[in-house]
JSON list of C-alpha atoms in Angstrom, two decimals:
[
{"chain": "A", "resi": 1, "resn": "UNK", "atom": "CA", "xyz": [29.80, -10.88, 5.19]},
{"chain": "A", "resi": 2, "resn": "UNK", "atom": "CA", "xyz": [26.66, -13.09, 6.49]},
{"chain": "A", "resi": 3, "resn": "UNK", "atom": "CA", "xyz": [25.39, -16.38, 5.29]},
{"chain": "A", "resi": 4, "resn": "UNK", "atom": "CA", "xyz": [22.62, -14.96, 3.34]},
{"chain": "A", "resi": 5, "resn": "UNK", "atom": "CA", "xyz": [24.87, -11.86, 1.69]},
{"chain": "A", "resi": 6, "resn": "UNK", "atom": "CA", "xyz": [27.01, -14.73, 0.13]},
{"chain": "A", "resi": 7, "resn": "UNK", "atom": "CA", "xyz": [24.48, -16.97, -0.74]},
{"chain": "A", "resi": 8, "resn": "UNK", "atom": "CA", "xyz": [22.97, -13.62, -2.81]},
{"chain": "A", "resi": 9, "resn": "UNK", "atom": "CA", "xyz": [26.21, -12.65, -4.34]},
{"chain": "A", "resi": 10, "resn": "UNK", "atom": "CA", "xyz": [26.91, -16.46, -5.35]},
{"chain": "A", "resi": 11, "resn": "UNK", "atom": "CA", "xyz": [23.23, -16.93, -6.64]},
{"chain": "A", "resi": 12, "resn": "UNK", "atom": "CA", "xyz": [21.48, -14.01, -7.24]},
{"chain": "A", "resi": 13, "resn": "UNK", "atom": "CA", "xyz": [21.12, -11.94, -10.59]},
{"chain": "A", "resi": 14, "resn": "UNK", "atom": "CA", "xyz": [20.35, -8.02, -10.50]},
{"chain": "A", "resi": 15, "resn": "UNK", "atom": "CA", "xyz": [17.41, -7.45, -13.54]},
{"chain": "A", "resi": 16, "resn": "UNK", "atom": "CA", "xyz": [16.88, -4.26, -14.21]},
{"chain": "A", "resi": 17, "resn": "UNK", "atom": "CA", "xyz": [14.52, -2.39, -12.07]},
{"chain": "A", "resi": 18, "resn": "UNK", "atom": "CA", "xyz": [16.12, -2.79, -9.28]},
{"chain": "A", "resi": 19, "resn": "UNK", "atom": "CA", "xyz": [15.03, -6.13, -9.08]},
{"chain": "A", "resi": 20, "resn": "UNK", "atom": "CA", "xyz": [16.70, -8.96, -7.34]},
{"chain": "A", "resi": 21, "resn": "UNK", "atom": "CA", "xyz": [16.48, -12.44, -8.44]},
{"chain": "A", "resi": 22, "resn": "UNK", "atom": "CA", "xyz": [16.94, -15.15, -5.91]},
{"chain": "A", "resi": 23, "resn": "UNK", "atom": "CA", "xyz": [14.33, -17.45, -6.51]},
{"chain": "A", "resi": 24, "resn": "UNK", "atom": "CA", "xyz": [16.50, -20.45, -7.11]},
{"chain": "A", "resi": 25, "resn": "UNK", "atom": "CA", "xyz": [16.66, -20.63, -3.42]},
{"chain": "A", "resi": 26, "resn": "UNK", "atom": "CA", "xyz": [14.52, -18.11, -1.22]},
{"chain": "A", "resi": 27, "resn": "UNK", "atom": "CA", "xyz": [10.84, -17.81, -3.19]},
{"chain": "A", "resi": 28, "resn": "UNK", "atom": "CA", "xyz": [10.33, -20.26, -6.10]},
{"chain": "A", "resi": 29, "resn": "UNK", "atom": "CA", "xyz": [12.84, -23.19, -5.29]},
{"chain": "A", "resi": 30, "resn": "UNK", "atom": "CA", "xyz": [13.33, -22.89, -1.73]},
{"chain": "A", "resi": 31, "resn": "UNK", "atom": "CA", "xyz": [16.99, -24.10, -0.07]},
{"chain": "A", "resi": 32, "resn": "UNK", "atom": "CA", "xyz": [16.12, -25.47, 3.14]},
{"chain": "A", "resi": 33, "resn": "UNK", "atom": "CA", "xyz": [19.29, -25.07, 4.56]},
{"chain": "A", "resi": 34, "resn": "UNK", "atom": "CA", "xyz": [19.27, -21.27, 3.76]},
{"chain": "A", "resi": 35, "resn": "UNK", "atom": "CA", "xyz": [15.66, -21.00, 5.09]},
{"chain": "A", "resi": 36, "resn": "UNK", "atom": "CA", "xyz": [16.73, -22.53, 8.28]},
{"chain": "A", "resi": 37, "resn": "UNK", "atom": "CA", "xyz": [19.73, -20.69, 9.01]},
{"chain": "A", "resi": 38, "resn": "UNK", "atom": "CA", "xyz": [17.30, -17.48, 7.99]},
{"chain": "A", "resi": 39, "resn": "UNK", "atom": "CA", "xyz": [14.97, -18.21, 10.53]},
{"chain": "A", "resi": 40, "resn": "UNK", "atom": "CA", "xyz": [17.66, -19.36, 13.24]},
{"chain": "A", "resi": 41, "resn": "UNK", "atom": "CA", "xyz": [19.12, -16.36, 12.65]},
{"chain": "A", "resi": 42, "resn": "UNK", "atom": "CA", "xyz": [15.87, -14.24, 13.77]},
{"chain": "A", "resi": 43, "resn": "UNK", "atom": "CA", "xyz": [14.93, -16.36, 16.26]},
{"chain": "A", "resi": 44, "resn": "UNK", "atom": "CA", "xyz": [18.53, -15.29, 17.49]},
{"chain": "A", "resi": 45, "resn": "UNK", "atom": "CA", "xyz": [18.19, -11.28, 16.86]},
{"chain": "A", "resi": 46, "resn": "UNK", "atom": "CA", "xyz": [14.28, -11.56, 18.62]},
{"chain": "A", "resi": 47, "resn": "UNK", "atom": "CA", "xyz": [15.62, -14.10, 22.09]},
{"chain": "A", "resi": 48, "resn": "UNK", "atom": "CA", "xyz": [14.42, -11.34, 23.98]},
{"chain": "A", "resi": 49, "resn": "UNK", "atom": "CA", "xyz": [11.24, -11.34, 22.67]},
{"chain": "A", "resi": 50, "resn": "UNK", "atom": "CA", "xyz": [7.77, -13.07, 23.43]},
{"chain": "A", "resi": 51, "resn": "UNK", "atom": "CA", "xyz": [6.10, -14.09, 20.29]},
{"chain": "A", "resi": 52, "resn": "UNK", "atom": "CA", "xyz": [2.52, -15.77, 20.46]},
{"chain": "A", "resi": 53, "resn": "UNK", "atom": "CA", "xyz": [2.16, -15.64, 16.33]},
{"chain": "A", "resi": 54, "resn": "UNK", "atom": "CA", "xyz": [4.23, -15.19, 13.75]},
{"chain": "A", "resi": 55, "resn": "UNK", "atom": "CA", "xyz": [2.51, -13.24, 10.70]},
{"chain": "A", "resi": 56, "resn": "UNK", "atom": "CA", "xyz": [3.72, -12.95, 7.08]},
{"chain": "A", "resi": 57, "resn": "UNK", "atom": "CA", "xyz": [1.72, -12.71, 3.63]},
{"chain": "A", "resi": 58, "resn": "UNK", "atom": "CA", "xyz": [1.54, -15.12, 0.91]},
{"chain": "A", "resi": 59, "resn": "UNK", "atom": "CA", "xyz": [3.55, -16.57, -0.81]},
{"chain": "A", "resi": 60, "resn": "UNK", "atom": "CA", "xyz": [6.94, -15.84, -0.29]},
{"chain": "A", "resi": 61, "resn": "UNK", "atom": "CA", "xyz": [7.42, -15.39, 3.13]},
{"chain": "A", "resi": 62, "resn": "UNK", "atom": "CA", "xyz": [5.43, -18.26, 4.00]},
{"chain": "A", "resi": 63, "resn": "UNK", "atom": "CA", "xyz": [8.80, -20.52, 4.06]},
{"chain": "A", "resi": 64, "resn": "UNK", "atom": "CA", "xyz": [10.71, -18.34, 7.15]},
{"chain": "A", "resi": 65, "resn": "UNK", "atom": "CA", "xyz": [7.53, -17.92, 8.87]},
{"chain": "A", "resi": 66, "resn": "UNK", "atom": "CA", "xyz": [6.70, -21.51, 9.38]},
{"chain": "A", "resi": 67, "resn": "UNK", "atom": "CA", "xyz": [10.27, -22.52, 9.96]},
{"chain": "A", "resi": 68, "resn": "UNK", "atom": "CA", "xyz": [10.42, -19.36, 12.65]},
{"chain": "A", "resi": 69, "resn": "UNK", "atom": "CA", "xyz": [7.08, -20.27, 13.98]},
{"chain": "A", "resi": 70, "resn": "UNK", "atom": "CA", "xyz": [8.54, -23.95, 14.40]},
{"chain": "A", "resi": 71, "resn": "UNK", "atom": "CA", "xyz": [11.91, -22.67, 16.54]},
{"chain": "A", "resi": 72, "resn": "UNK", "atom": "CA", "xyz": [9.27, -20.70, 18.55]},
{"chain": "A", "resi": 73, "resn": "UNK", "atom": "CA", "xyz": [6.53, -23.25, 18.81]},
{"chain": "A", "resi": 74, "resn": "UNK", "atom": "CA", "xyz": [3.77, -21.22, 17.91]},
{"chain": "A", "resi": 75, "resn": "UNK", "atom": "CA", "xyz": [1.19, -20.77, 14.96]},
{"chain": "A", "resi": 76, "resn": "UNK", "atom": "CA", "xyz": [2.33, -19.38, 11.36]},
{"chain": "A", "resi": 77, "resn": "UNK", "atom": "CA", "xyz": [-0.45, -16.56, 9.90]},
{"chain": "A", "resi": 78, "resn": "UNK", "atom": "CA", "xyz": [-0.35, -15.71, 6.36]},
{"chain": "A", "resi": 79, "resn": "UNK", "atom": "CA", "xyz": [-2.32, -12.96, 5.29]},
{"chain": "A", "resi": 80, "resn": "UNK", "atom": "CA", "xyz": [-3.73, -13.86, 1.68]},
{"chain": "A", "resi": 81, "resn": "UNK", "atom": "CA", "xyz": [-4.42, -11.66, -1.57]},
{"chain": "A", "resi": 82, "resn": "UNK", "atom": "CA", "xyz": [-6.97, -13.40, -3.14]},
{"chain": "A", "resi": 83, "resn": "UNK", "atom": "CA", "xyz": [-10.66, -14.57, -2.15]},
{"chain": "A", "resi": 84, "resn": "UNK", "atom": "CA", "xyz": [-11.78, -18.20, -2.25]},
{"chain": "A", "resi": 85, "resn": "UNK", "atom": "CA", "xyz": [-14.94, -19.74, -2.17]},
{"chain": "A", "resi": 86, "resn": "UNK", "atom": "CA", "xyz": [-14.37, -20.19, 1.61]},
{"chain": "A", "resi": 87, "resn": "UNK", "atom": "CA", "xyz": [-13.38, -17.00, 2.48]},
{"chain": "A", "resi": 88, "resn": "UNK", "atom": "CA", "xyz": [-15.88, -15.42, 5.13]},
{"chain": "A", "resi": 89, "resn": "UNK", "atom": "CA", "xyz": [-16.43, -11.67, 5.70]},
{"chain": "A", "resi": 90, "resn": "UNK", "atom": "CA", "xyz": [-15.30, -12.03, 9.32]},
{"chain": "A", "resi": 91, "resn": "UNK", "atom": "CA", "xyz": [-11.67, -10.34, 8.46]},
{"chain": "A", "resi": 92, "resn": "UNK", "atom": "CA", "xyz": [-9.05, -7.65, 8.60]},
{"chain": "A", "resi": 93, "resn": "UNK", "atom": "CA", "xyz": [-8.08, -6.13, 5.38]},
{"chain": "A", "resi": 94, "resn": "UNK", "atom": "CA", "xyz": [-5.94, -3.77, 4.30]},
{"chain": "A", "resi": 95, "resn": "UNK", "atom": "CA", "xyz": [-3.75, -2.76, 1.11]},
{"chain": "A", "resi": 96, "resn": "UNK", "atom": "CA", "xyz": [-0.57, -2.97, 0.11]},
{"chain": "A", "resi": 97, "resn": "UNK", "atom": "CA", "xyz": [1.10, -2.47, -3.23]},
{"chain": "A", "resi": 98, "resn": "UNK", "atom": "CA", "xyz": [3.46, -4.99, -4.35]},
{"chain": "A", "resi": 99, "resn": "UNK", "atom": "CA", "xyz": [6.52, -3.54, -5.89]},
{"chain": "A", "resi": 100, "resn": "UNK", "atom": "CA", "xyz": [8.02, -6.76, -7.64]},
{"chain": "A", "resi": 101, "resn": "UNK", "atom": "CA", "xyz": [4.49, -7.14, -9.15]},
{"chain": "A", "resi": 102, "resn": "UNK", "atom": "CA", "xyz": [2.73, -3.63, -9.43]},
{"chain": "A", "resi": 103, "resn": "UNK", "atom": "CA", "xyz": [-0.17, -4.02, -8.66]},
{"chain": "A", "resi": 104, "resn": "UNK", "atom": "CA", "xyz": [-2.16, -2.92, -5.51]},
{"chain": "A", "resi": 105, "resn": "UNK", "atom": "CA", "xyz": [-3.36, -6.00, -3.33]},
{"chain": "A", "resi": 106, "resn": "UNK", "atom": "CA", "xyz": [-6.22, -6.41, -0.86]},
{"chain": "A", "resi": 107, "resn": "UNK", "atom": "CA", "xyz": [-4.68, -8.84, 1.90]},
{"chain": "A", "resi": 108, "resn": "UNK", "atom": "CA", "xyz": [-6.57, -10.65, 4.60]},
{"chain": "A", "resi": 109, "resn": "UNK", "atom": "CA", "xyz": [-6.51, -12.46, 7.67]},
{"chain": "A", "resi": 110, "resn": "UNK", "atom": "CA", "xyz": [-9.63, -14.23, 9.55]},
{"chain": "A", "resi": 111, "resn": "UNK", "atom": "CA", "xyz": [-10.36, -12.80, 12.42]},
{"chain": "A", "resi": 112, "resn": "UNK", "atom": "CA", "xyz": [-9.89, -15.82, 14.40]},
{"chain": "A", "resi": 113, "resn": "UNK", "atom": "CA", "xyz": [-7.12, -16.26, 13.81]},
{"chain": "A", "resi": 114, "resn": "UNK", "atom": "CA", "xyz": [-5.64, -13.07, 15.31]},
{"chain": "A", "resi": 115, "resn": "UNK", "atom": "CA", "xyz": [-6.81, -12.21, 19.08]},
{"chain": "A", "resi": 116, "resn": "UNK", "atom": "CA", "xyz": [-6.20, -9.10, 21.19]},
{"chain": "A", "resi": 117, "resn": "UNK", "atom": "CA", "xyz": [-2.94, -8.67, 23.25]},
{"chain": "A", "resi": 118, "resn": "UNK", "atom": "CA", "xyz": [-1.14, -11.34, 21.07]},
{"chain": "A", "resi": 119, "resn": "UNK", "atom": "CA", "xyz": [2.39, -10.28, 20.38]},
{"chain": "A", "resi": 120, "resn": "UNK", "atom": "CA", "xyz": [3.13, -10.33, 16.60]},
{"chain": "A", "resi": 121, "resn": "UNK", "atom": "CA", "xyz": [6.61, -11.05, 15.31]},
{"chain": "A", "resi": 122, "resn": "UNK", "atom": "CA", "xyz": [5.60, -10.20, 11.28]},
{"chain": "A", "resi": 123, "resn": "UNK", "atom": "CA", "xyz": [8.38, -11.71, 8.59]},
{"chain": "A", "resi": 124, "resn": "UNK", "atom": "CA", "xyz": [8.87, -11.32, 5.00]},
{"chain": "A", "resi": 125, "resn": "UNK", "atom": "CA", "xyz": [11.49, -12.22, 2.43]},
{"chain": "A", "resi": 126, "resn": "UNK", "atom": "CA", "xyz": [12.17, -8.70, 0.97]},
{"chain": "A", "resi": 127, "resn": "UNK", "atom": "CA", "xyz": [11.31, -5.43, 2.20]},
{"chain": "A", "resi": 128, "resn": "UNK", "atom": "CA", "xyz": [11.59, -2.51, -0.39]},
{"chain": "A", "resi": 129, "resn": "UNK", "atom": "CA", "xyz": [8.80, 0.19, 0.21]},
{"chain": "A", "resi": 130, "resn": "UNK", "atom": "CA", "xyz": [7.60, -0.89, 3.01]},
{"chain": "A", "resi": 131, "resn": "UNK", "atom": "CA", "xyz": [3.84, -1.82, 1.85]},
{"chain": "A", "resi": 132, "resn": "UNK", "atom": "CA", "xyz": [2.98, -5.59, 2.29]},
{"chain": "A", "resi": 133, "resn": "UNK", "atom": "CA", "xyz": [4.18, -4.73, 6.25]},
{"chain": "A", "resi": 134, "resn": "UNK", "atom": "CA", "xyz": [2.73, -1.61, 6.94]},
{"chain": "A", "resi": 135, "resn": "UNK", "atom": "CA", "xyz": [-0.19, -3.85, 5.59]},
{"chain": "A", "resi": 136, "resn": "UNK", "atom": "CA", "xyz": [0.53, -6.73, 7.84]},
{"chain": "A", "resi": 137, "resn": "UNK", "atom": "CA", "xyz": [1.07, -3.95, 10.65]},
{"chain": "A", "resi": 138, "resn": "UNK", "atom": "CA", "xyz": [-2.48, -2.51, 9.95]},
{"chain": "A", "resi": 139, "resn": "UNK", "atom": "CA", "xyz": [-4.29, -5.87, 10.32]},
{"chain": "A", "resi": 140, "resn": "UNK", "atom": "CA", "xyz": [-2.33, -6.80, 13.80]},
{"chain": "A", "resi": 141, "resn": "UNK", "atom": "CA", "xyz": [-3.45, -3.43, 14.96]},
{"chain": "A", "resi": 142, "resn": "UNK", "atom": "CA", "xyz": [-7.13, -3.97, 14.02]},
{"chain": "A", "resi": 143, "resn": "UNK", "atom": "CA", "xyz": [-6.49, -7.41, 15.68]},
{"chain": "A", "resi": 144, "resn": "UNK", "atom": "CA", "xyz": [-6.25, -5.43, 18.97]},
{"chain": "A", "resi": 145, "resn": "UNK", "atom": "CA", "xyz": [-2.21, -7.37, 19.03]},
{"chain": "A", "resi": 146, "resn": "UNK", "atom": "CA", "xyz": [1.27, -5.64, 19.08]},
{"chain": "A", "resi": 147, "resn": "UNK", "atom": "CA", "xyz": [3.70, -5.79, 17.05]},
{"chain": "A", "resi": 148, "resn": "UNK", "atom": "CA", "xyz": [6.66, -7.64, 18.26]},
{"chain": "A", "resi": 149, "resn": "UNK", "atom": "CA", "xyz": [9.20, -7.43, 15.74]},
{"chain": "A", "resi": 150, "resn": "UNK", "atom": "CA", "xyz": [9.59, -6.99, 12.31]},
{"chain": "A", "resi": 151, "resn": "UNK", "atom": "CA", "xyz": [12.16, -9.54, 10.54]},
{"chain": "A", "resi": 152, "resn": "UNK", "atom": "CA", "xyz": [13.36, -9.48, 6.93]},
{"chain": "A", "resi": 153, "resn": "UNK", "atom": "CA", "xyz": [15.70, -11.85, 4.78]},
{"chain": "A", "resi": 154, "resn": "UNK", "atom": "CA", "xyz": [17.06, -9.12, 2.20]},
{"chain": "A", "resi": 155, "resn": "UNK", "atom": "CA", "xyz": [15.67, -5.39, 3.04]},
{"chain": "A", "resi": 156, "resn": "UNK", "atom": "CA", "xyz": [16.47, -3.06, -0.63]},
{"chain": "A", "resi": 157, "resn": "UNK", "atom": "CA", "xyz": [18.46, -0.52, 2.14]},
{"chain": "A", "resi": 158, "resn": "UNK", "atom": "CA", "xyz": [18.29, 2.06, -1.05]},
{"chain": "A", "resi": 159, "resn": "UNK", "atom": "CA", "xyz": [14.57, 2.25, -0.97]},
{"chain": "A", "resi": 160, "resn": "UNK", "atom": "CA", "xyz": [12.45, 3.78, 1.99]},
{"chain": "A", "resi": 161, "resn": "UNK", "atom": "CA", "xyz": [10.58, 0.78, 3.59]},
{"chain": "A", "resi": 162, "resn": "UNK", "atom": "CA", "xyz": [13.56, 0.22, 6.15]},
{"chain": "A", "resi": 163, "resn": "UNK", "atom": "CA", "xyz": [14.00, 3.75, 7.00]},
{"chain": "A", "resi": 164, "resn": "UNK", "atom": "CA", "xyz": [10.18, 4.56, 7.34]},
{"chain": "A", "resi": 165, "resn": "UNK", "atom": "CA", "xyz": [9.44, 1.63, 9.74]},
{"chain": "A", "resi": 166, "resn": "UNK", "atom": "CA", "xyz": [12.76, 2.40, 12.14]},
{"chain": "A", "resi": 167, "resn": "UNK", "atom": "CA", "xyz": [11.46, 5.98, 11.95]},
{"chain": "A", "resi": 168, "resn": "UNK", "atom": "CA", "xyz": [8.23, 4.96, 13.44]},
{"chain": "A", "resi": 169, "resn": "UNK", "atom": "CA", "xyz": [9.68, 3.12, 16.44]},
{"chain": "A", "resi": 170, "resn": "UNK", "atom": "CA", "xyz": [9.30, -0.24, 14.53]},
{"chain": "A", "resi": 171, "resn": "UNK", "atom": "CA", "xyz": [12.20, -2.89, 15.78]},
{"chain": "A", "resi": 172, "resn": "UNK", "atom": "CA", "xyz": [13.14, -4.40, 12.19]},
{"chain": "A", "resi": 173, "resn": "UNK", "atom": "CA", "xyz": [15.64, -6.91, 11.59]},
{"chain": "A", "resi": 174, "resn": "UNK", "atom": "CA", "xyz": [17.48, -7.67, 8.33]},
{"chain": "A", "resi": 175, "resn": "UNK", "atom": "CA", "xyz": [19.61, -10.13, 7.63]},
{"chain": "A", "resi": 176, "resn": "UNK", "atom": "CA", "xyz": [21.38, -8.31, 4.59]},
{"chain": "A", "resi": 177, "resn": "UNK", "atom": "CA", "xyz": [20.69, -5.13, 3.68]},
{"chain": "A", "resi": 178, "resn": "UNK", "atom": "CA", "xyz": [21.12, -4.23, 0.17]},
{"chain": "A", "resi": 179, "resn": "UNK", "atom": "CA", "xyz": [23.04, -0.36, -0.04]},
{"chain": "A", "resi": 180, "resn": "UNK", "atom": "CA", "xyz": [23.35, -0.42, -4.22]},
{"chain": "A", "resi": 181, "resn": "UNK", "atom": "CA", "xyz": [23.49, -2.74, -6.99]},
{"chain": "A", "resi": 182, "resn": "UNK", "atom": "CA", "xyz": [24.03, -2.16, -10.61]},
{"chain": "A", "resi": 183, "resn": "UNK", "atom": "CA", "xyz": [22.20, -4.78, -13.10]},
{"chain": "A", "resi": 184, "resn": "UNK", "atom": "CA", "xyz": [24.80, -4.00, -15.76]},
{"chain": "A", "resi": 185, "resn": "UNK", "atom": "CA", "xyz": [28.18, -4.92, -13.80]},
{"chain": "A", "resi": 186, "resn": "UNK", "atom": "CA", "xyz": [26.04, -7.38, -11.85]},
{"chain": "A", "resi": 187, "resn": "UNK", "atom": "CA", "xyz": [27.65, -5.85, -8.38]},
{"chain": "A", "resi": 188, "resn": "UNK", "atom": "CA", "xyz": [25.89, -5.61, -5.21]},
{"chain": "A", "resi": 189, "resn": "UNK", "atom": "CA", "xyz": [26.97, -3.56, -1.95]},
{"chain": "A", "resi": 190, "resn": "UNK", "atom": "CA", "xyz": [25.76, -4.29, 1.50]},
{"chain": "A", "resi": 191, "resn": "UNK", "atom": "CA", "xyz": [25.10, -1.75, 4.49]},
{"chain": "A", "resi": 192, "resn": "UNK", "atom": "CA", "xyz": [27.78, -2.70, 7.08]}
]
């Protein structure tokens, strides 16, 4: 068992819905210490990789990225849901539907601030269908980049998002990977 499989099993309550809640230490209160060991961890499983960016979407993932992009030394992209009043038209957008919120999401990046050839290493906190990347994958593609990697604290193994992106040649890292949980004996069981 991993760092991050105990920290879940210690801290983490299953709602029903197959929901997990970890936000005492990975998206509302964040733990530093796991967040570091998180991103040390990818930065490990990617060596052999060139990253020029590292791309997630707001909010949660936001954390990992910028400590990843820090162990890399290069610049953190979030790709935001919501218009402000100094968002320009110069963008890639795409959709994704969030499954821990249900609702469908128009995310965006400024175009400047994705080039051609760059090499994309796109992180997240959970993966469960597979949306917010495919989403992320769709705007480094209009970008002109590649994707380098795809890197994920807790991947919901049960659900299709990991299995779809492996199945399209995607390399996707996950530090735990949820197999079942049951929100009425509060048990959790992780893909070996």
């Amino acid at each position: 068992m991993n760092f991050l499989e105990s920290k879940i099993l210690s801290d983490g309550i299953i709602k029903q819905g197959d929901i997990l809640k970890i936000d005492n230490f990975l998206n509302h209160q964040i733990d530093i210490r796991i967040i570091r060991q998180i991103a040390q961890e990818l930065k490990r499983r990617f060596s052999d990789v060139v990253v020029d960016k590292v791309l997630t979407i707001e909010a949660s993932g936001i954390a990992i990225a910028t400590m990843l992009g820090h162990l890399y030394d290069v610049p953190v992209v979030f790709a935001k849901k919501s218009e402000t009043a100094n968002s320009t038209d110069n963008k890639y957008v795409s959709q994704a539907y969030s499954f821990t919120h249900k609702q469908m999401n128009s995310v965006f990046v400024s175009k400047p601030y994705l080039n051609p050839s760059e090499r994309v290493l796109i992180v997240d906190d959970f993966l469960a269908d597979g949306q917010a990347v495919h989403a992320l994958i769709d705007i480094v593609h209009q970008a002109g980049g590649k994707v380098a990697g795809i890197g994920i604290a807790v991947e919901k193994g049960q659900q299709k998002g990991g299995r779809m992106l492996r199945e399209e040649g995607y390399r996707l890292e996950s530090i735990a990977i949820i197999e079942e949980m049951d929100w009425e004996t509060q048990t959790i069981r992780f893909r070996e």
